[in-house]
């Protein structure tokens, strides 16, 4: 550089050096956010390129922070470095947890005879993230005409399926057994009307109530006839003999 005044006098020459340096870090064109996933979700693949600037080198690493049956935590790290060794870093934390309960399937409702027994079949269970689901029960309870078998299921992470109950209806489809007196012949004066207590009744599930009715079939003369006695036993379930 040289300066000159209005009279033409000039100064000595001065020279300077300008140094241009690059101190600007690269810029991430894509910065994947943190992600919280269920174990049934698919972990997204890392992008193939996060820095679009020319002359920038990318490095990518993954660090496992936690790795248990119920929770996994991974940290992805990208470093973008330019030719002047300026760099920038980006971290993405991916957390995978098991929050999905198992699916419990129990046998269909059923029925049994009042004097029979019932053995419930086992339940089946499915879990997308745990192959060792604990199935509980069935626990038993009963009512007047029903039995209940309740099943439970939970995985190792404490996720529990809703309890499900199998209902067994107790039925009585077997008629009572009735034993009646044999046929007999008597005189008109010695005949007495039938009584329900003349018959004996046996029922597999309770006490049946007998009744007796008569039908007269006239014969050839006034005091010669046939009486047909019908004994009926009915249990409270409606079964009749």
PDB file of C-alpha atoms in Angstrom, residues 23 34 38 42 44 63 71 76 89 92 108 117 130 135 141 143 163 168 188 190 196 217:
ATOM      1  CA  UNK A  23     -13.561 -22.204  11.647  1.00  0.00           C
ATOM      2  CA  UNK A  34     -34.774 -39.545  19.825  1.00  0.00           C
ATOM      3  CA  UNK A  38     -42.491 -50.633  22.002  1.00  0.00           C
ATOM      4  CA  UNK A  42     -39.517 -51.869  14.165  1.00  0.00           C
ATOM      5  CA  UNK A  44     -35.761 -47.486  12.155  1.00  0.00           C
ATOM      6  CA  UNK A  63     -23.367 -47.685  21.906  1.00  0.00           C
ATOM      7  CA  UNK A  71     -35.772 -52.507  28.106  1.00  0.00           C
ATOM      8  CA  UNK A  76     -26.335 -43.528  17.886  1.00  0.00           C
ATOM      9  CA  UNK A  89     -21.748 -34.268  16.540  1.00  0.00           C
ATOM     10  CA  UNK A  92     -29.892 -40.101  18.825  1.00  0.00           C
ATOM     11  CA  UNK A 108     -65.199 -71.956  25.320  1.00  0.00           C
ATOM     12  CA  UNK A 117     -67.437 -83.520  36.925  1.00  0.00           C
ATOM     13  CA  UNK A 130     -41.662 -62.844  25.624  1.00  0.00           C
ATOM     14  CA  UNK A 135     -50.275 -68.517  32.820  1.00  0.00           C
ATOM     15  CA  UNK A 141     -65.501 -70.504  42.209  1.00  0.00           C
ATOM     16  CA  UNK A 143     -72.707 -70.431  42.237  1.00  0.00           C
ATOM     17  CA  UNK A 163     -58.435 -61.996  33.375  1.00  0.00           C
ATOM     18  CA  UNK A 168     -69.668 -73.996  33.192  1.00  0.00           C
ATOM     19  CA  UNK A 188    -114.977-103.304  44.107  1.00  0.00           C
ATOM     20  CA  UNK A 190    -111.770-103.509  48.518  1.00  0.00           C
ATOM     21  CA  UNK A 196     -98.385 -90.971  45.112  1.00  0.00           C
ATOM     22  CA  UNK A 217    -112.070 -98.350  31.756  1.00  0.00           C
TER      23      UNK A 217
END
